[in-house]
């Protein structure tokens, strides 16, 4: 049996998204900046896609959506715009968390190199940031709070509406990386007081290499890519209309069916969590309730996540031992250690990210194989032997 359970790394494109992409290649190939008919026909497709994306996240106007090459670029542009844009007003302090995606963390490091001060908040043990910590961190010179909507590794969902309201009351800009949340959780940028939001198409059954930044009118964006005047002068480069139109179709499909799709995926997730519960010295990472519908992140003490992953792959089960972007590194996940999971437990972690294509039969197959693979590796592990003989202490209770 083959089981694809790595949808947080990337998803397969939906049939409708693929069809739209091809339709655009065939019929809307003009440059939307061209004044001739072919260009103008393509411009109409682009306008429609922008409106769809705006509607799906509750934006007031379509012109608040700027298309980018993906979530990473949107994150970079949001942070750089807020920091460099507000620095002349004496605002040189930024707030984020230590469990963000590297698109945020590495941009923050770069801004630190430019003289900005960054506060990295640690979440509570369940992976959720305490709103009081956010409030305490805000200062007179804070330009921006950037906190992800939902975590890509352990799935915890942050109190976005509360953070948005807090930032609004303090006059601080609020950005959220919603790459994993869009089309999985209800989002309303106006009701939630979100000033900027990043999204990416390939996590929601759209194509790779395309995403968007929502920036509320009034928020000044600075260019990350210089050149032509595309995207209201804020993002140069010939516009990738097939990818954008395809992304809009995938997003609308996901949002239109969110309730029933996510109820189904949540059931699969809970079945998997229930099935792994009886493995001794193992734990679910991230809040059991306030978590992404498809995320199961589990630590198994005494084994290496990478070994488990490769062995499961031999059984046709594709999952992840950390975020896809860092899967080539053997350092324990910064997300798990950042929320206080002991390094030994973080090393033995697996992430299953489920979606609508998964079935109960597949979940039962995962449960069966994880049990046997964990037992097998523990049987071969000198580290496990030390735990069993009491030479080392367990870090996860039985
Ligand atoms: C939370 C989060 N932010 C940003 C990104 C980067 O998105 P993209 O691959 O579109 O650049 C990812 C991708 O893994 C992600 O999970």
Short mmCIF file of C-alpha atoms and ligand atoms in Angstrom, two decimals:
data_model
loop_
_atom_site.label_atom_id
_atom_site.label_comp_id
_atom_site.label_asym_id
_atom_site.label_seq_id
_atom_site.Cartn_x
_atom_site.Cartn_y
_atom_site.Cartn_z
CA UNK A 1 0.00 0.00 0.00
CA UNK A 2 1.24 3.51 -0.72
CA UNK A 3 0.28 6.21 1.77
CA UNK A 4 1.19 9.83 1.12
CA UNK A 5 1.12 11.47 4.55
CA UNK A 6 3.37 14.48 3.94
CA UNK A 7 0.84 17.09 2.85
CA UNK A 8 2.40 19.79 5.04
CA UNK A 9 5.54 19.48 2.89
CA UNK A 10 3.55 19.71 -0.31
CA UNK A 11 0.27 18.50 -1.78
CA UNK A 12 -0.71 17.02 -5.12
CA UNK A 13 -2.50 19.48 -7.39
CA UNK A 14 -6.26 19.04 -7.59
CA UNK A 15 -7.80 18.13 -10.96
CA UNK A 16 -9.54 21.52 -11.14
CA UNK A 17 -6.30 23.39 -10.39
CA UNK A 18 -4.47 21.40 -13.08
CA UNK A 19 -7.26 22.04 -15.58
CA UNK A 20 -7.16 25.79 -14.90
CA UNK A 21 -3.39 25.87 -15.33
CA UNK A 22 -3.65 24.17 -18.73
CA UNK A 23 -6.59 26.34 -19.77
CA UNK A 24 -4.44 29.40 -19.12
CA UNK A 25 -1.48 28.00 -21.04
CA UNK A 26 -3.76 27.37 -24.00
CA UNK A 27 -6.03 30.42 -23.92
CA UNK A 28 -4.59 33.14 -21.70
CA UNK A 29 -0.97 33.32 -22.66
CA UNK A 30 -0.72 37.08 -23.16
CA UNK A 31 1.21 39.31 -20.81
CA UNK A 32 -1.45 40.99 -18.67
CA UNK A 33 0.57 44.21 -18.92
CA UNK A 34 0.18 44.23 -22.71
CA UNK A 35 -2.47 46.53 -24.11
CA UNK A 36 -3.55 44.22 -26.94
CA UNK A 37 -6.51 41.84 -26.72
CA UNK A 38 -4.51 38.78 -25.72
CA UNK A 39 -2.97 40.73 -22.86
CA UNK A 40 -6.29 42.16 -21.76
CA UNK A 41 -8.00 38.76 -21.81
CA UNK A 42 -5.26 37.49 -19.52
CA UNK A 43 -5.63 40.57 -17.31
CA UNK A 44 -9.27 39.63 -16.77
CA UNK A 45 -8.25 36.15 -15.59
CA UNK A 46 -5.73 37.72 -13.23
CA UNK A 47 -8.32 40.17 -11.84
CA UNK A 48 -10.74 37.34 -11.21
CA UNK A 49 -8.08 35.28 -9.39
CA UNK A 50 -7.11 38.25 -7.22
CA UNK A 51 -10.76 38.78 -6.25
CA UNK A 52 -11.15 35.08 -5.42
CA UNK A 53 -8.09 35.09 -3.15
CA UNK A 54 -9.29 38.28 -1.44
CA UNK A 55 -12.75 36.78 -0.86
CA UNK A 56 -11.35 33.54 0.57
CA UNK A 57 -9.53 35.36 3.38
CA UNK A 58 -12.09 38.09 3.95
CA UNK A 59 -9.99 40.94 2.53
CA UNK A 60 -11.90 44.16 1.91
CA UNK A 61 -10.42 44.74 -1.55
CA UNK A 62 -8.77 42.66 -4.26
CA UNK A 63 -5.94 45.18 -4.54
CA UNK A 64 -4.76 44.13 -1.08
CA UNK A 65 -3.49 40.84 -2.60
CA UNK A 66 0.06 40.81 -4.04
CA UNK A 67 1.14 37.64 -5.82
CA UNK A 68 4.59 36.32 -4.94
CA UNK A 69 6.68 33.25 -5.73
CA UNK A 70 5.39 31.52 -2.59
CA UNK A 71 5.18 31.67 1.16
CA UNK A 72 8.87 32.37 1.69
CA UNK A 73 8.87 35.48 -0.48
CA UNK A 74 5.65 36.74 1.12
CA UNK A 75 7.20 36.29 4.58
CA UNK A 76 10.40 38.08 3.54
CA UNK A 77 8.51 41.01 2.03
CA UNK A 78 6.18 41.40 5.03
CA UNK A 79 8.98 41.55 7.59
CA UNK A 80 11.35 43.67 5.53
CA UNK A 81 8.56 46.14 4.70
CA UNK A 82 7.49 46.59 8.31
CA UNK A 83 11.01 46.82 9.68
CA UNK A 84 12.70 49.06 7.13
CA UNK A 85 9.51 51.04 6.51
CA UNK A 86 8.97 51.95 10.16
CA UNK A 87 12.63 52.36 11.20
CA UNK A 88 12.65 56.07 10.28
CA UNK A 89 9.87 56.53 12.91
CA UNK A 90 12.20 55.10 15.56
CA UNK A 91 10.51 51.69 15.54
CA UNK A 92 13.35 49.20 15.55
CA UNK A 93 11.89 46.34 17.60
CA UNK A 94 10.23 43.22 16.19
CA UNK A 95 8.45 40.34 17.92
CA UNK A 96 8.11 36.77 16.71
CA UNK A 97 8.30 33.23 18.12
CA UNK A 98 11.08 30.68 18.17
CA UNK A 99 8.89 28.12 16.37
CA UNK A 100 8.38 30.04 13.10
CA UNK A 101 9.33 28.73 9.68
CA UNK A 102 12.86 29.58 8.60
CA UNK A 103 11.48 32.06 6.06
CA UNK A 104 10.62 34.17 9.12
CA UNK A 105 13.52 33.25 11.40
CA UNK A 106 16.25 33.80 8.79
CA UNK A 107 14.73 37.12 7.71
CA UNK A 108 14.64 38.19 11.36
CA UNK A 109 18.33 37.27 11.70
CA UNK A 110 19.09 39.37 8.64
CA UNK A 111 17.21 42.32 10.13
CA UNK A 112 19.13 41.88 13.40
CA UNK A 113 22.27 42.32 11.29
CA UNK A 114 20.82 45.66 10.14
CA UNK A 115 20.44 46.84 13.73
CA UNK A 116 16.88 45.74 14.55
CA UNK A 117 16.17 44.11 17.89
CA UNK A 118 14.06 40.96 17.78
CA UNK A 119 12.22 39.28 20.68
CA UNK A 120 11.72 35.54 20.11
CA UNK A 121 8.84 34.31 22.27
CA UNK A 122 8.84 30.68 23.39
CA UNK A 123 5.42 29.01 23.33
CA UNK A 124 3.95 27.06 26.22
CA UNK A 125 4.51 23.28 26.38
CA UNK A 126 1.50 22.72 24.08
CA UNK A 127 3.12 24.85 21.34
CA UNK A 128 0.74 27.78 21.82
CA UNK A 129 1.97 31.26 22.57
CA UNK A 130 0.66 32.92 25.73
CA UNK A 131 -1.09 36.17 24.75
CA UNK A 132 0.24 37.72 27.98
CA UNK A 133 3.81 37.11 26.74
CA UNK A 134 2.98 38.95 23.52
CA UNK A 135 1.50 41.84 25.48
CA UNK A 136 4.51 42.04 27.80
CA UNK A 137 6.92 42.04 24.86
CA UNK A 138 5.30 44.99 23.05
CA UNK A 139 7.22 48.25 23.56
CA UNK A 140 6.97 51.85 22.41
CA UNK A 141 9.41 51.10 19.60
CA UNK A 142 7.81 47.83 18.42
CA UNK A 143 7.13 47.94 14.68
CA UNK A 144 5.72 44.47 14.09
CA UNK A 145 4.47 41.27 15.66
CA UNK A 146 4.81 38.26 13.34
CA UNK A 147 3.29 35.03 14.66
CA UNK A 148 2.35 32.07 12.49
CA UNK A 149 -1.30 31.03 12.23
CA UNK A 150 -0.54 27.32 12.63
CA UNK A 151 2.72 25.49 12.99
CA UNK A 152 3.97 23.41 10.07
CA UNK A 153 5.67 20.79 12.24
CA UNK A 154 3.49 20.14 15.26
CA UNK A 155 0.28 21.79 14.12
CA UNK A 156 -0.50 24.05 17.09
CA UNK A 157 -2.91 26.85 16.16
CA UNK A 158 -2.16 30.25 17.66
CA UNK A 159 -4.76 32.64 19.15
CA UNK A 160 -4.63 34.83 16.06
CA UNK A 161 -7.77 36.90 16.68
CA UNK A 162 -6.58 37.76 20.21
CA UNK A 163 -3.11 38.70 18.99
CA UNK A 164 -4.65 40.79 16.20
CA UNK A 165 -6.88 42.67 18.65
CA UNK A 166 -3.94 43.25 20.99
CA UNK A 167 -1.72 44.59 18.22
CA UNK A 168 -4.47 46.87 16.98
CA UNK A 169 -5.00 48.29 20.47
CA UNK A 170 -1.25 48.96 20.78
CA UNK A 171 -0.86 50.40 17.28
CA UNK A 172 1.58 47.68 16.21
CA UNK A 173 1.49 45.96 12.81
CA UNK A 174 0.52 42.28 12.85
CA UNK A 175 1.71 39.76 10.27
CA UNK A 176 0.84 36.07 10.25
CA UNK A 177 2.39 33.27 8.21
CA UNK A 178 -0.78 31.38 7.30
CA UNK A 179 0.85 28.98 4.83
CA UNK A 180 -0.38 25.91 6.73
CA UNK A 181 -3.69 27.39 7.81
CA UNK A 182 -5.22 28.68 4.61
CA UNK A 183 -8.05 26.42 3.35
CA UNK A 184 -7.71 24.35 6.55
CA UNK A 185 -8.95 26.83 9.16
CA UNK A 186 -11.43 29.72 8.85
CA UNK A 187 -9.60 33.00 8.17
CA UNK A 188 -11.02 36.50 8.13
CA UNK A 189 -8.28 39.10 7.98
CA UNK A 190 -10.61 41.95 8.86
CA UNK A 191 -12.35 40.30 11.82
CA UNK A 192 -8.99 39.00 13.08
CA UNK A 193 -7.22 42.37 12.67
CA UNK A 194 -4.48 40.89 10.51
CA UNK A 195 -2.46 43.55 8.69
CA UNK A 196 -0.37 41.19 6.56
CA UNK A 197 -0.76 37.48 5.80
CA UNK A 198 1.37 35.04 3.80
CA UNK A 199 0.08 32.04 1.86
CA UNK A 200 1.37 29.47 -0.57
CA UNK A 201 -0.42 27.48 -3.28
CA UNK A 202 1.41 24.17 -3.12
CA UNK A 203 0.17 23.42 0.40
CA UNK A 204 -3.45 23.60 -0.72
CA UNK A 205 -3.46 21.46 -3.89
CA UNK A 206 -2.27 24.31 -6.10
CA UNK A 207 0.97 24.62 -8.09
CA UNK A 208 4.44 25.18 -6.67
CA UNK A 209 6.28 28.49 -6.95
CA UNK A 210 3.28 30.75 -6.37
CA UNK A 211 1.81 32.40 -3.30
CA UNK A 212 0.46 35.69 -2.10
CA UNK A 213 0.94 38.40 0.47
CA UNK A 214 -2.15 40.12 1.79
CA UNK A 215 -1.34 43.65 2.92
CA UNK A 216 -4.18 45.77 4.24
CA UNK A 217 -4.53 49.05 2.39
CA UNK A 218 -2.49 51.58 4.33
CA UNK A 219 0.33 49.15 5.07
CA UNK A 220 3.33 50.28 3.04
CA UNK A 221 5.12 47.47 1.22
CA UNK A 222 8.75 47.73 0.17
CA UNK A 223 10.05 45.79 -2.81
CA UNK A 224 12.10 42.65 -2.35
CA UNK A 225 12.36 42.25 -6.12
CA UNK A 226 13.09 45.39 -8.14
CA UNK A 227 12.24 45.90 -11.80
CA UNK A 228 8.94 46.45 -13.57
CA UNK A 229 5.82 47.98 -12.10
CA UNK A 230 3.83 44.75 -11.74
CA UNK A 231 1.71 44.17 -8.62
CA UNK A 232 1.10 47.88 -8.06
CA UNK A 233 4.86 48.45 -8.28
CA UNK A 234 5.56 46.22 -5.27
CA UNK A 235 6.76 43.02 -6.93
CA UNK A 236 8.57 43.13 -10.25
CA UNK A 237 8.52 40.30 -12.78
CA UNK A 238 6.22 39.11 -15.54
CA UNK A 239 3.13 37.79 -13.84
CA UNK A 240 2.68 34.00 -13.73
CA UNK A 241 -1.00 33.99 -14.62
CA UNK A 242 -1.44 30.20 -15.12
CA UNK A 243 -0.06 29.55 -11.63
CA UNK A 244 -2.07 32.38 -10.07
CA UNK A 245 -5.36 31.33 -11.68
CA UNK A 246 -4.68 27.72 -10.70
CA UNK A 247 -3.90 28.77 -7.12
CA UNK A 248 -7.17 30.71 -6.93
CA UNK A 249 -9.11 27.64 -8.10
CA UNK A 250 -7.38 25.41 -5.51
CA UNK A 251 -7.97 27.94 -2.76
CA UNK A 252 -11.65 28.41 -3.60
CA UNK A 253 -12.15 24.63 -3.78
CA UNK A 254 -10.49 24.27 -0.37
CA UNK A 255 -12.45 27.11 1.23
CA UNK A 256 -15.82 26.13 -0.27
CA UNK A 257 -15.49 22.59 1.15
CA UNK A 258 -13.44 23.41 4.25
CA UNK A 259 -16.00 22.36 6.80
CA UNK A 260 -16.74 18.88 5.46
CA UNK A 261 -13.16 18.24 4.29
CA UNK A 262 -11.63 19.19 7.61
CA UNK A 263 -14.22 17.23 9.62
CA UNK A 264 -13.14 14.17 7.62
CA UNK A 265 -9.41 14.86 7.99
CA UNK A 266 -9.80 15.58 11.71
CA UNK A 267 -11.40 12.16 12.16
CA UNK A 268 -8.44 10.50 10.43
CA UNK A 269 -6.01 12.51 12.57
CA UNK A 270 -7.73 11.49 15.80
CA UNK A 271 -7.86 7.84 14.70
CA UNK A 272 -4.10 7.92 14.12
CA UNK A 273 -3.40 9.65 17.45
CA UNK A 274 -5.57 7.08 19.24
CA UNK A 275 -3.79 4.23 17.49
CA UNK A 276 -0.31 5.41 18.49
CA UNK A 277 -1.22 6.15 22.11
CA UNK A 278 -0.35 2.71 23.45
CA UNK A 279 3.27 2.79 22.28
CA UNK A 280 5.16 3.21 25.57
CA UNK A 281 7.45 6.20 26.08
CA UNK A 282 5.91 8.14 23.21
CA UNK A 283 4.06 11.45 23.15
CA UNK A 284 1.94 13.64 20.91
CA UNK A 285 3.63 17.01 20.34
CA UNK A 286 1.47 20.12 20.12
CA UNK A 287 -1.93 20.87 21.57
CA UNK A 288 -4.30 17.89 21.14
CA UNK A 289 -7.29 20.10 20.32
CA UNK A 290 -6.04 23.44 19.00
CA UNK A 291 -4.10 21.82 16.18
CA UNK A 292 -4.28 21.61 12.39
CA UNK A 293 -6.92 19.09 11.30
CA UNK A 294 -4.38 16.89 9.50
CA UNK A 295 -1.32 17.10 11.77
CA UNK A 296 0.01 14.25 13.88
CA UNK A 297 3.47 14.82 15.36
CA UNK A 298 4.67 12.05 17.61
CA UNK A 299 7.92 11.48 19.49
CA UNK A 300 9.16 7.95 20.23
CA UNK A 301 11.92 7.78 22.79
CA UNK A 302 15.05 5.74 22.08
CA UNK A 303 14.85 5.78 18.26
CA UNK A 304 15.89 8.14 15.45
CA UNK A 305 13.06 9.75 13.49
CA UNK A 306 15.09 9.44 10.27
CA UNK A 307 15.48 5.67 10.67
CA UNK A 308 11.77 5.29 11.31
CA UNK A 309 10.96 7.47 8.32
CA UNK A 310 13.17 5.48 5.94
CA UNK A 311 11.81 2.19 7.17
CA UNK A 312 8.22 3.37 6.84
CA UNK A 313 9.07 4.53 3.33
CA UNK A 314 9.99 0.92 2.51
CA UNK A 315 6.44 0.01 3.51
CA UNK A 316 5.12 2.73 1.18
CA UNK A 317 4.35 5.24 3.95
CA UNK A 318 5.65 8.73 3.17
CA UNK A 319 5.90 11.08 6.12
CA UNK A 320 8.44 13.49 7.59
CA UNK A 321 10.81 13.62 10.51
CA UNK A 322 10.85 17.41 10.67
CA UNK A 323 9.95 20.23 8.29
CA UNK A 324 10.77 19.46 4.66
CA UNK A 325 13.10 22.40 4.47
CA UNK A 326 15.36 21.02 7.21
CA UNK A 327 14.99 17.32 6.55
CA UNK A 328 18.57 17.15 5.26
CA UNK A 329 19.88 18.27 8.61
CA UNK A 330 20.17 15.94 11.56
CA UNK A 331 19.79 18.72 14.12
CA UNK A 332 16.68 18.19 16.20
CA UNK A 333 13.74 20.29 15.11
CA UNK A 334 13.97 23.89 16.35
CA UNK A 335 10.20 23.83 16.74
CA UNK A 336 10.12 20.87 19.11
CA UNK A 337 13.11 22.01 21.16
CA UNK A 338 11.69 25.57 21.08
CA UNK A 339 8.54 24.38 22.87
CA UNK A 340 10.54 22.46 25.44
CA UNK A 341 10.47 18.91 24.02
CA UNK A 342 13.68 17.24 25.27
CA UNK A 343 16.35 16.84 22.56
CA UNK A 344 16.23 13.01 22.89
CA UNK A 345 12.48 13.00 22.25
CA UNK A 346 12.77 15.54 19.43
CA UNK A 347 15.27 13.23 17.68
CA UNK A 348 12.70 10.46 17.62
CA UNK A 349 9.83 12.43 16.11
CA UNK A 350 7.67 11.81 13.06
CA UNK A 351 5.16 14.10 11.40
CA UNK A 352 2.19 12.69 9.51
CA UNK A 353 0.25 15.37 7.65
CA UNK A 354 -3.03 14.00 6.38
CA UNK A 355 -5.42 15.32 3.79
CA UNK A 356 -8.67 14.50 2.02
CA UNK A 357 -7.07 11.82 -0.16
CA UNK A 358 -6.17 9.68 2.88
CA UNK A 359 -8.46 6.86 4.07
CA UNK A 360 -9.20 5.03 7.33
CA UNK A 361 -7.60 1.92 5.84
CA UNK A 362 -4.39 3.89 5.30
CA UNK A 363 -4.47 5.17 8.88
CA UNK A 364 -4.79 1.63 10.22
CA UNK A 365 -1.88 0.58 8.03
CA UNK A 366 0.26 3.46 9.40
CA UNK A 367 -0.64 2.47 12.97
CA UNK A 368 0.32 -1.16 12.38
CA UNK A 369 3.63 -0.30 10.70
CA UNK A 370 4.67 2.39 13.19
CA UNK A 371 4.15 -0.08 16.06
CA UNK A 372 6.32 -2.72 14.42
CA UNK A 373 9.05 -0.32 13.22
CA UNK A 374 9.39 1.42 16.61
CA UNK A 375 9.60 -1.94 18.37
CA UNK A 376 12.18 -3.20 15.89
CA UNK A 377 14.44 -0.15 16.17
CA UNK A 378 14.16 -0.06 19.93
CA UNK A 379 15.23 -3.70 19.94
CA UNK A 380 18.43 -2.76 18.07
CA UNK A 381 19.21 0.48 19.91
CA UNK A 382 21.96 0.61 22.57
CA UNK A 383 20.37 3.85 23.74
CA UNK A 384 17.08 2.05 24.35
CA UNK A 385 18.93 -0.67 26.20
CA UNK A 386 20.41 1.97 28.51
CA UNK A 387 16.89 3.26 29.15
CA UNK A 388 15.56 -0.22 29.79
CA UNK A 389 18.39 -1.13 32.17
CA UNK A 390 18.09 2.15 34.05
CA UNK A 391 21.50 3.48 32.96
CA UNK A 392 19.66 6.47 31.52
CA UNK A 393 16.44 8.08 32.60
CA UNK A 394 13.41 8.23 30.34
CA UNK A 395 12.44 11.75 29.28
CA UNK A 396 8.91 10.73 28.21
CA UNK A 397 6.68 9.10 30.84
CA UNK A 398 5.42 5.61 29.99
C1 LIG B 1 4.67 27.77 7.79
C2 LIG B 1 5.38 27.89 6.48
N1 LIG B 1 5.78 29.09 6.07
C3 LIG B 1 6.42 29.27 4.89
C4 LIG B 1 6.67 28.21 4.06
C5 LIG B 1 7.37 28.45 2.76
O1 LIG B 1 6.43 28.41 1.69
P1 LIG B 1 6.95 28.21 0.20
O2 LIG B 1 7.38 26.79 0.07
O3 LIG B 1 5.75 28.51 -0.66
O4 LIG B 1 8.05 29.19 -0.01
C6 LIG B 1 6.30 26.92 4.45
C7 LIG B 1 6.67 25.75 3.65
O5 LIG B 1 7.03 24.69 4.16
C8 LIG B 1 5.62 26.75 5.69
O6 LIG B 1 5.22 25.56 6.11
#
